[in-house]
Amino acid sequence: MPSVFLTLFPLLAQSASPILTPDMFVVLGIVGVALVLFVSEWLPLDVTAIGLMVLVIILEPWTKVTPTDGVSGFASTATITVLAMFILSEGVRQTGLLQRLGNQIATYTDRNPLKRFSMIVGMSGSAAGIINNTPVVAMMIPMVSGIAKKTRTSPSKLLMPVSFAAMMGGTLTLIGTSTNILASDVSERLIGRPFGMFEFTGLGALVLLFGSIYLIFIGRHLIPERIKPEEDLTDEFEMAGYLSEVVIRDDSPLVGRTVETVLNEMDEDVDIVQIIRDNEVFPAPILNKQFRVGDLLILRTRRDTLFHLMDTAGLQPAAKARITEEDFDIEDKGEQLVEVVLLSENPMLGETIRSSLFTQRYDALVLAVRRRGMNFTDRIDEIPLQGGDTLLLQASQRAMKRFEGNRTFVLIQESEDPAFRREKTGLALGIVAAVVGTAGLGITSILVSALAGVFAMIVTGCVQANEIYKSVDWSVIFLLAGVIPLGMAMERSGLAEYLAYALADAGGNLSGITLLFVFYVFTSLITQVISNNASVILMIPVAVEAARLADANAFSFILAVTFAASCALLTPVGYQTNLMVYGPGGYRFTDFLRVGGPLQIVLAIVTCLGIAMIYGV
């Protein structure tokens, strides 16, 4: 954390003009608090943003932000447009289009890994230009995992490129990412120039082209194979020493007692995964089921605990020596072994599986947890959950539908859901095309076209009325609404101008293109540790003032900040899509630096040179 301040705020002492006023000092303190909270994630990002909004309003005499201004973020064009884009993306998701395309890719490229990799990168990048990149990655993770299984490829080799390509593809159009939409709103407020739908498509195409070339010919060789191809999920999570099948003897003290009573009395790390009785399988949770003589039990526990239970609970080993993924597939009950990823806004973060009542709440039993490439199978009920954790679950179809409909989880499972509205595919794509086309041609604003698209999705049945609220990532909406007043405070207090003077003084006689590169690099670095939307709010006002002082093109500087904030490649926590693939790919933290570091340099050069050529500096 101190390094962030050391990078940004030593500049303050070097500037003689303008003078640091009490107003600036107060707002600078708020910015400091914001950075600490965003980096530490002591509170969820959206909660932090709302707290900052309240603080800015309370300190109105110094921030110059009135209560009306403070809550205006909820009604801003950016916030409402982002909300609408989530619903439009849901309309496309409900058609199952990407799953069908994934099946075709797997069939078409079965014997050609390079072609398969290229098509996945191309699909992720191009789709993110017309659908917000976060939903694109959420839809592609199960699809790509399915391709990996069908083609005997490690999912590690494919998932990171999906995230990177989606980030780059998000720079193709205004609606590719919430960052673009927010930056457009700030740009209109500061220089009177919002982004058009295809304002920077040429620049985005350069970024996607050079980035894809890097991924296809260099990056894919740098990605480690953390998960072996076609590995059984029980092997993948190293469950061999923790799953056992036992039989209840006729002298067992468990006979006639319920599972819940026995587990509550035990001071052991053990789960009853299944009870098999008279060829019928009863999967967990089965707390009210009574034990009977001859019941076959599948247990999750350590070997030493198992031996202890055999002595004290009247159990004996069953004939089956090894439990595999197939043992969890119970077709008549719709049960199977699945993986889910917890995203950074999940309300259970910081809680344990036990304290969150995970099993009872979701009707699914957690068997193992993967975090930063490591598998945890011992005393998992006591592990505080973190964003990016991947949980191995025994889950029912009903539970999987709940995970699939909850935006704080990503279900790593190809859905064969017959409820997909395939017949609506043409309608959904046509509506999205109309939204993009009308806004792109200037017939109407993106806000109006997006809201009209939402209405069309609902009345045509592409999205049901009861699905629209579930489809919105409300944490992003509150984050956007909460950080917008902070940008206002920076502008009105004069802090943005002050920081720009400080940067100009520190930079001496830097050329316009060099200063542009400095802003790109600094924005990309702080975006690795704070929200991309927060970094845009903090950096654009300073960039505009710096451009004014250097007699440079302010719009070019806004684009540099926007593109840098949209491509945070160095850490799994720098961008939501990286966190989404972190667990399913089995990656370690340093894997992103290893693959994303060179790409970040490539994009910095391509973006800054592209801006200079297309827009001028």
XYZ file of C-alpha atoms in Angstrom:
617
model
C 0.000 0.000 0.000
C 2.694 2.580 0.874
C 4.175 2.128 -2.604
C 1.010 3.520 -4.161
C 1.290 6.699 -2.120
C 5.034 6.946 -2.690
C 4.430 6.782 -6.423
C 1.673 9.370 -6.504
C 2.095 11.789 -3.629
C 5.801 12.723 -3.527
C 4.849 14.858 -6.492
C 2.881 17.096 -4.140
C 5.965 18.518 -2.495
C 7.500 19.447 -5.837
C 4.729 21.751 -6.967
C 4.756 25.437 -6.117
C 1.563 26.334 -7.984
C -1.269 26.151 -7.259
C -1.107 26.145 -3.447
C -2.475 23.146 -1.557
C -5.658 24.528 0.033
C -7.643 23.044 2.948
C -10.280 21.873 0.427
C -7.648 19.991 -1.569
C -6.112 18.564 1.589
C -9.479 17.149 2.744
C -10.218 15.602 -0.660
C -6.676 14.226 -0.800
C -7.368 12.547 2.535
C -10.557 11.010 1.115
C -8.577 9.729 -1.877
C -6.049 8.206 0.523
C -8.826 6.471 2.473
C -10.287 5.234 -0.806
C -6.966 3.742 -1.913
C -6.450 1.985 1.420
C -9.947 0.479 1.375
C -9.834 -0.515 -2.299
C -6.425 -2.176 -1.960
C -7.092 -3.940 1.353
C -10.650 -4.955 0.406
C -11.467 -4.686 4.101
C -14.992 -3.993 2.884
C -16.571 -5.114 -0.408
C -15.769 -2.630 -3.180
C -19.377 -1.521 -3.603
C -19.753 -0.922 0.150
C -16.516 1.090 0.120
C -17.836 3.187 -2.774
C -21.091 3.980 -0.947
C -19.116 4.890 2.176
C -16.974 7.270 0.122
C -20.106 8.826 -1.358
C -21.458 9.483 2.138
C -18.105 10.918 3.272
C -17.917 13.257 0.278
C -21.443 14.534 1.000
C -20.813 15.012 4.741
C -17.680 17.032 3.977
C -19.531 19.257 1.487
C -17.922 22.536 2.733
C -14.574 21.205 1.491
C -15.581 18.814 -1.320
C -18.189 21.167 -2.892
C -20.394 18.122 -3.522
C -23.998 18.624 -2.413
C -26.269 15.750 -1.349
C -28.049 16.027 -4.697
C -24.730 15.824 -6.542
C -23.579 12.986 -4.299
C -26.435 10.674 -5.177
C -26.517 11.732 -8.832
C -24.354 8.712 -9.689
C -27.426 6.496 -9.374
C -29.108 8.464 -12.165
C -26.026 9.019 -14.326
C -25.999 7.938 -17.944
C -23.095 5.608 -17.208
C -24.807 3.761 -14.360
C -28.120 3.260 -16.151
C -26.414 2.215 -19.395
C -24.257 -0.383 -17.605
C -27.377 -1.734 -15.884
C -29.119 -2.067 -19.250
C -26.124 -3.842 -20.776
C -26.259 -6.546 -18.101
C -29.853 -7.300 -19.069
C -29.045 -7.320 -22.792
C -26.200 -9.768 -22.113
C -28.601 -11.999 -20.200
C -30.880 -12.128 -23.232
C -28.015 -13.528 -25.317
C -26.947 -15.930 -22.536
C -30.439 -17.401 -22.280
C -30.224 -18.589 -25.896
C -27.275 -20.911 -25.139
C -25.502 -19.561 -28.231
C -21.967 -19.719 -26.836
C -22.415 -23.303 -25.670
C -23.416 -24.347 -29.178
C -20.473 -22.495 -30.679
C -18.191 -24.218 -28.186
C -19.382 -27.633 -29.315
C -18.677 -26.690 -32.926
C -15.188 -25.435 -32.061
C -14.391 -28.669 -30.221
C -15.511 -30.731 -33.218
C -13.896 -28.542 -35.857
C -10.493 -28.184 -34.151
C -10.151 -31.607 -32.515
C -6.771 -32.302 -34.127
C -5.428 -28.752 -34.373
C -4.540 -27.128 -31.007
C -3.311 -23.882 -32.618
C -6.547 -23.424 -34.541
C -8.575 -24.224 -31.406
C -6.623 -21.711 -29.309
C -6.936 -19.029 -32.006
C -10.689 -19.519 -32.365
C -11.251 -19.293 -28.600
C -9.193 -16.095 -28.369
C -10.999 -14.674 -31.399
C -14.449 -15.552 -30.030
C -13.746 -14.069 -26.608
C -12.280 -10.862 -28.017
C -14.926 -10.233 -30.657
C -17.895 -11.124 -28.403
C -16.646 -8.726 -25.710
C -16.948 -5.861 -28.179
C -20.733 -6.149 -28.355
C -21.543 -7.778 -25.004
C -19.990 -6.550 -21.754
C -16.755 -8.512 -21.291
C -17.549 -9.836 -17.784
C -20.690 -11.763 -18.865
C -18.767 -13.007 -21.912
C -16.126 -14.628 -19.700
C -18.794 -16.013 -17.345
C -20.460 -17.691 -20.331
C -17.204 -18.900 -21.861
C -15.687 -20.546 -18.769
C -17.997 -23.598 -18.812
C -17.841 -23.690 -22.601
C -14.026 -23.674 -22.656
C -13.849 -26.190 -19.796
C -16.055 -28.468 -21.889
C -13.818 -27.983 -24.937
C -10.771 -28.824 -22.811
C -12.365 -32.062 -21.642
C -13.514 -33.097 -25.122
C -10.138 -32.354 -26.730
C -7.983 -33.644 -23.850
C -6.476 -30.210 -23.299
C -5.550 -28.639 -19.981
C -8.104 -25.925 -19.088
C -5.141 -23.922 -17.743
C -3.960 -23.436 -21.327
C -7.250 -21.900 -22.442
C -8.866 -19.957 -19.598
C -6.327 -17.170 -19.029
C -6.357 -16.251 -22.747
C -10.160 -16.029 -22.577
C -9.894 -13.383 -19.848
C -7.103 -11.436 -21.564
C -8.860 -11.482 -24.940
C -12.144 -10.348 -23.381
C -10.389 -7.402 -21.738
C -8.828 -6.381 -25.033
C -12.091 -6.936 -26.895
C -13.836 -4.666 -24.426
C -11.909 -1.763 -25.980
C -13.612 -2.224 -29.365
C -16.819 -0.345 -28.597
C -18.372 1.909 -25.993
C -20.377 -0.969 -24.494
C -17.508 -3.454 -24.268
C -16.906 -2.712 -20.591
C -18.393 -0.587 -17.838
C -15.081 1.297 -17.712
C -15.678 2.729 -21.204
C -19.185 3.860 -20.324
C -18.040 5.512 -17.088
C -15.079 7.177 -18.836
C -17.445 8.519 -21.501
C -19.597 10.098 -18.807
C -16.540 11.723 -17.160
C -15.213 12.865 -20.544
C -18.510 14.581 -21.351
C -18.508 16.337 -17.986
C -14.891 17.537 -18.224
C -14.380 18.377 -21.895
C -17.883 18.140 -23.343
C -17.020 15.126 -25.509
C -18.625 11.747 -24.723
C -17.523 8.616 -26.545
C -19.421 7.517 -29.626
C -20.304 3.835 -30.020
C -17.385 3.261 -32.425
C -15.279 6.222 -31.255
C -12.181 4.114 -30.633
C -12.958 0.926 -32.574
C -9.899 1.373 -34.799
C -7.628 1.750 -31.779
C -9.329 -1.189 -30.043
C -8.866 -3.326 -33.131
C -5.115 -2.602 -33.039
C -4.992 -3.565 -29.368
C -6.928 -6.792 -29.971
C -4.889 -7.666 -33.068
C -1.448 -7.232 -31.507
C -2.574 -8.726 -28.219
C -4.026 -11.791 -29.960
C -0.852 -12.281 -31.991
C 1.141 -12.244 -28.757
C -1.209 -14.742 -27.068
C -1.291 -17.122 -30.040
C 2.396 -17.195 -30.860
C 4.111 -16.362 -27.557
C 1.732 -16.255 -24.625
C 0.324 -19.757 -25.011
C 3.819 -21.202 -24.596
C 4.267 -19.286 -21.320
C 1.052 -20.549 -19.733
C 1.782 -23.450 -17.364
C -0.310 -26.613 -17.435
C -1.532 -26.444 -13.853
C -4.392 -28.915 -14.386
C -3.693 -32.097 -16.294
C -5.872 -32.850 -19.337
C -8.929 -35.048 -18.825
C -8.164 -35.487 -15.139
C -10.896 -36.883 -12.909
C -12.184 -34.111 -10.620
C -11.383 -36.180 -7.534
C -7.784 -36.453 -8.796
C -7.668 -32.808 -9.806
C -8.546 -31.770 -6.248
C -6.297 -34.478 -4.731
C -9.187 -36.224 -2.999
C -7.822 -39.782 -3.162
C -6.778 -39.796 0.486
C -10.015 -38.199 1.691
C -12.818 -40.257 0.122
C -13.672 -43.723 1.417
C -16.539 -46.193 1.265
C -17.482 -48.051 4.436
C -20.274 -50.340 5.664
C -22.210 -50.029 8.936
C -21.806 -53.236 10.998
C -24.672 -54.711 12.995
C -22.951 -53.719 16.250
C -22.517 -50.086 15.235
C -23.705 -47.457 17.747
C -24.837 -45.366 14.759
C -27.776 -47.651 13.956
C -31.111 -45.922 14.450
C -29.581 -42.470 14.950
C -29.845 -39.567 12.506
C -26.924 -38.179 10.523
C -27.381 -34.724 12.089
C -27.239 -36.066 15.654
C -24.108 -38.104 14.983
C -22.261 -35.278 13.214
C -23.115 -32.788 15.967
C -21.696 -35.120 18.608
C -18.524 -35.890 16.680
C -15.460 -33.733 17.179
C -14.023 -34.947 13.891
C -13.531 -33.492 10.422
C -15.917 -35.793 8.548
C -18.799 -35.439 6.081
C -21.353 -38.080 5.126
C -21.287 -37.627 1.346
C -23.741 -40.405 0.442
C -25.757 -43.218 1.991
C -26.367 -46.170 -0.337
C -29.178 -48.471 0.789
C -30.843 -51.234 -1.220
C -29.260 -49.892 -4.410
C -30.734 -46.438 -3.779
C -28.390 -43.484 -3.295
C -29.154 -40.691 -0.843
C -26.743 -37.763 -1.456
C -25.894 -35.064 1.082
C -27.353 -33.084 2.669
C -29.106 -35.961 4.468
C -29.214 -34.725 8.052
C -32.561 -36.333 8.923
C -31.749 -39.768 7.494
C -31.307 -42.583 10.050
C -28.411 -45.039 9.803
C -29.237 -48.733 9.272
C -27.243 -51.937 9.417
C -25.600 -52.634 6.053
C -25.719 -49.017 4.845
C -22.874 -48.135 2.518
C -21.411 -44.734 3.385
C -19.138 -42.546 1.286
C -17.163 -40.391 3.708
C -14.937 -37.352 3.267
C -12.309 -37.523 5.949
C -8.610 -38.101 6.582
C -7.222 -41.620 6.753
C -6.330 -41.410 10.450
C -9.843 -40.154 11.255
C -11.303 -42.980 9.163
C -9.375 -45.614 11.118
C -10.543 -44.044 14.372
C -14.194 -44.136 13.188
C -13.877 -47.787 12.232
C -12.873 -48.586 15.799
C -15.423 -46.382 17.559
C -18.423 -46.233 15.194
C -18.702 -49.847 14.092
C -17.641 -49.353 10.465
C -15.766 -51.652 8.136
C -14.163 -51.037 4.731
C -16.287 -51.717 1.657
C -15.063 -53.623 -1.365
C -14.622 -50.428 -3.442
C -11.025 -49.291 -3.096
C -11.239 -45.913 -4.855
C -13.945 -43.256 -5.184
C -13.990 -41.429 -8.528
C -16.058 -38.736 -10.190
C -18.430 -41.370 -11.572
C -19.545 -42.274 -8.043
C -21.044 -38.805 -7.693
C -23.156 -38.990 -10.862
C -26.625 -40.001 -9.678
C -28.758 -39.639 -12.772
C -32.165 -40.288 -11.207
C -31.526 -37.615 -8.555
C -29.722 -35.183 -10.869
C -26.639 -35.179 -8.632
C -23.094 -34.727 -9.860
C -19.668 -33.387 -9.003
C -19.205 -29.746 -10.080
C -16.956 -26.740 -9.513
C -18.074 -23.210 -8.671
C -15.993 -20.030 -8.338
C -16.691 -17.387 -5.696
C -16.405 -13.873 -7.128
C -15.143 -10.847 -5.235
C -18.632 -9.517 -4.439
C -19.914 -12.810 -2.974
C -21.574 -12.107 0.400
C -19.960 -15.207 1.954
C -16.400 -13.891 1.644
C -14.733 -13.810 5.033
C -17.126 -16.419 6.377
C -16.448 -20.144 6.595
C -18.490 -22.871 4.935
C -19.898 -23.703 8.344
C -20.744 -20.162 9.471
C -22.340 -19.318 6.128
C -24.559 -22.450 6.333
C -23.450 -23.179 2.780
C -24.758 -26.762 2.660
C -28.219 -25.856 3.926
C -28.459 -22.655 1.873
C -27.489 -24.149 -1.470
C -28.313 -27.842 -1.055
C -24.732 -28.735 -2.001
C -21.858 -30.321 -0.073
C -18.363 -28.786 -0.302
C -15.695 -31.466 -0.682
C -12.577 -29.360 -1.360
C -11.388 -25.799 -1.948
C -8.800 -24.643 -4.490
C -6.990 -21.364 -3.874
C -3.963 -19.947 -5.706
C -3.220 -23.305 -7.298
C -3.368 -25.181 -3.979
C -6.041 -27.696 -2.963
C -7.450 -27.744 0.562
C -9.217 -30.910 1.688
C -8.628 -30.925 5.443
C -10.990 -29.087 7.820
C -12.425 -27.106 4.943
C -15.426 -26.047 7.047
C -13.080 -23.778 9.011
C -11.406 -22.003 6.069
C -12.473 -18.326 5.611
C -13.608 -17.982 2.004
C -11.891 -15.588 -0.424
C -12.715 -14.179 -3.853
C -11.451 -16.506 -6.571
C -11.823 -19.671 -4.472
C -13.021 -22.687 -6.444
C -15.254 -25.092 -4.523
C -15.647 -28.750 -5.458
C -19.263 -29.659 -4.762
C -21.619 -32.566 -4.814
C -24.689 -30.726 -6.073
C -28.174 -31.337 -7.410
C -29.596 -29.902 -10.612
C -31.630 -27.493 -8.511
C -28.491 -26.302 -6.738
C -26.660 -25.853 -10.052
C -29.498 -23.699 -11.366
C -29.205 -21.526 -8.266
C -25.469 -21.105 -8.788
C -26.001 -20.391 -12.484
C -28.529 -17.677 -11.682
C -26.365 -16.043 -8.995
C -23.895 -13.479 -10.334
C -21.568 -13.920 -7.356
C -20.742 -17.466 -8.521
C -19.446 -18.923 -11.775
C -20.535 -22.519 -12.407
C -17.755 -24.462 -14.156
C -20.088 -26.874 -15.843
C -21.418 -27.088 -19.366
C -25.148 -26.761 -19.057
C -27.413 -29.040 -20.998
C -30.316 -26.965 -19.791
C -33.325 -27.613 -22.035
C -34.680 -24.273 -20.850
C -32.271 -22.442 -23.169
C -34.384 -20.377 -25.557
C -32.697 -21.443 -28.766
C -35.606 -20.236 -30.840
C -34.919 -16.709 -29.543
C -31.312 -16.607 -30.749
C -32.039 -14.521 -33.841
C -34.255 -12.142 -31.894
C -31.709 -11.588 -29.123
C -28.853 -10.971 -31.539
C -31.052 -8.706 -33.632
C -31.960 -6.602 -30.603
C -28.299 -6.219 -29.587
C -27.412 -5.310 -33.187
C -30.192 -2.691 -33.206
C -28.908 -1.201 -29.942
C -25.383 -0.966 -31.323
C -26.501 0.244 -34.751
C -28.857 3.012 -33.640
C -26.339 4.366 -31.148
C -23.460 4.011 -33.610
C -25.292 5.893 -36.363
C -26.236 8.672 -33.979
C -29.964 7.996 -34.352
C -30.252 8.006 -30.559
C -27.987 7.996 -27.529
C -26.583 4.763 -26.126
C -28.714 5.259 -23.002
C -31.955 5.412 -24.963
C -31.031 2.590 -27.351
C -29.916 0.325 -24.469
C -33.130 0.913 -22.504
C -35.186 0.316 -25.652
C -33.226 -2.905 -26.140
C -34.072 -4.035 -22.602
C -37.762 -3.395 -23.265
C -37.548 -5.345 -26.529
C -35.796 -8.272 -24.794
C -38.618 -8.499 -22.259
C -41.619 -8.144 -24.596
C -40.177 -10.688 -27.065
C -39.548 -13.219 -24.294
C -35.763 -13.311 -24.661
C -35.608 -12.357 -20.977
C -38.395 -13.030 -18.521
C -39.498 -10.196 -16.247
C -38.416 -12.136 -13.149
C -34.915 -12.597 -14.598
C -33.986 -8.975 -15.174
C -33.087 -8.209 -11.555
C -31.009 -11.382 -11.192
C -29.099 -10.573 -14.381
C -27.726 -7.263 -13.067
C -24.450 -7.222 -11.151
C -25.658 -4.795 -8.513
C -22.223 -4.505 -6.922
C -20.974 -2.840 -10.141
C -23.965 -0.483 -10.176
C -23.367 0.632 -6.586
C -19.626 0.891 -7.230
C -20.207 3.203 -10.199
C -22.743 5.342 -8.342
C -20.474 5.581 -5.321
C -17.214 6.610 -7.006
C -18.671 9.252 -9.337
C -18.979 11.855 -6.500
C -15.306 11.311 -5.634
C -14.383 12.441 -9.156
C -16.579 15.522 -8.710
C -14.802 16.353 -5.454
C -11.387 16.107 -7.110
C -12.461 18.503 -9.850
C -14.336 21.055 -7.710
C -11.769 21.237 -4.913
C -8.968 21.866 -7.406
C -7.102 18.690 -6.384
C -7.049 17.342 -9.950
C -5.439 20.566 -11.173
C -2.964 20.511 -8.290
C -1.864 16.953 -9.045
C -1.558 17.804 -12.729
C 0.767 20.741 -11.903
C 2.795 18.483 -9.630
C 3.130 15.897 -12.374
C 4.081 18.545 -14.910
C 6.753 19.918 -12.580
C 8.124 16.439 -11.866
C 8.105 15.534 -15.554
C 10.009 18.608 -16.609
C 10.059 18.872 -20.400
C 8.487 15.502 -21.217
C 7.110 15.275 -24.746
C 3.388 14.785 -25.219
C 3.742 11.142 -26.256
C 6.010 10.406 -23.271
C 3.557 12.010 -20.864
C 0.777 9.978 -22.471
C 2.819 6.812 -21.903
C 3.394 7.814 -18.251
C -0.348 8.142 -17.669
C -1.018 4.800 -19.360
C 1.602 2.984 -17.288
C 0.606 4.579 -13.987
C -3.095 3.898 -14.564
C -2.408 0.261 -15.499
C -0.340 -0.172 -12.318
C -2.903 1.237 -9.887
C -5.664 -0.722 -11.632
C -3.861 -3.914 -10.583
C -4.734 -3.141 -6.970
C -7.941 -1.056 -7.091
C -11.110 -1.256 -9.146
C -10.813 -0.325 -12.819
C -13.762 2.033 -12.435
C -12.171 3.689 -9.406
C -8.895 4.190 -11.276
C -10.747 5.924 -14.135
C -12.466 8.281 -11.685
C -9.159 9.108 -9.993
C -6.973 9.435 -13.081
C -9.070 11.081 -15.807
C -9.460 14.462 -14.056
C -5.681 14.575 -13.452
C -4.974 13.503 -17.050
C -7.230 16.229 -18.458
C -5.522 18.921 -16.368
C -2.064 17.582 -17.283
C -2.984 17.697 -20.986
C -4.185 21.281 -20.592
C -0.941 22.323 -18.916
C 1.135 20.585 -21.596
C -1.041 22.073 -24.364
C -1.851 18.489 -25.452
C -4.996 16.758 -26.676
C -7.082 16.055 -23.551
C -9.217 13.487 -25.372
C -6.104 11.444 -26.181
C -5.145 11.406 -22.507
C -8.660 10.286 -21.537
C -8.377 7.411 -24.006
C -4.974 6.394 -22.610
C -6.380 6.207 -19.071
C -9.501 4.363 -20.251
C -7.591 1.732 -22.211
C -5.069 1.234 -19.403
C -7.850 0.732 -16.838
C -9.568 -1.762 -19.143
C -6.513 -4.026 -19.485
C -5.203 -5.008 -16.048
C -3.190 -8.118 -16.869
C -0.572 -8.474 -14.142
C -2.562 -9.961 -11.247
C -5.631 -12.168 -10.808
C -7.286 -9.436 -8.732
C -6.636 -6.592 -11.178
C -9.765 -7.282 -13.194
C -12.897 -9.297 -12.466
C -12.433 -11.620 -15.445
C -8.964 -12.632 -14.185
C -10.450 -13.583 -10.833
C -13.134 -15.624 -12.602
C -10.581 -17.876 -14.351
C -8.097 -17.946 -11.446
C -9.515 -21.009 -9.688
C -10.808 -23.029 -12.674
C -7.404 -22.743 -14.337
C -5.586 -23.788 -11.180
C -3.294 -20.774 -11.638
C -0.822 -19.348 -9.193
C -0.626 -15.623 -8.549
C 2.640 -15.242 -10.465
C 1.269 -16.941 -13.586
C -0.560 -13.728 -14.503
C 2.631 -11.676 -14.211
C 4.523 -14.255 -16.261
C 2.056 -14.196 -19.162
C 0.494 -10.753 -18.705
C 3.698 -8.778 -18.067
C 5.037 -8.876 -21.635
C 1.516 -8.377 -22.978
C 1.052 -5.306 -20.763
C 4.196 -3.783 -22.303
C 3.007 -4.612 -25.836
C -0.385 -3.006 -25.192
C 1.159 0.111 -23.635
C 3.275 0.697 -26.746
C 0.517 -0.166 -29.233
C -2.096 1.944 -27.439
C 0.028 5.067 -27.016
C 1.401 4.965 -30.554
C -2.088 4.230 -31.896
C -3.553 7.205 -30.024
C -0.788 9.466 -31.327
C -1.378 8.349 -34.939
C -5.189 8.394 -34.888
C -6.042 11.260 -32.529
C -2.816 13.197 -32.162
C -1.122 14.289 -28.953
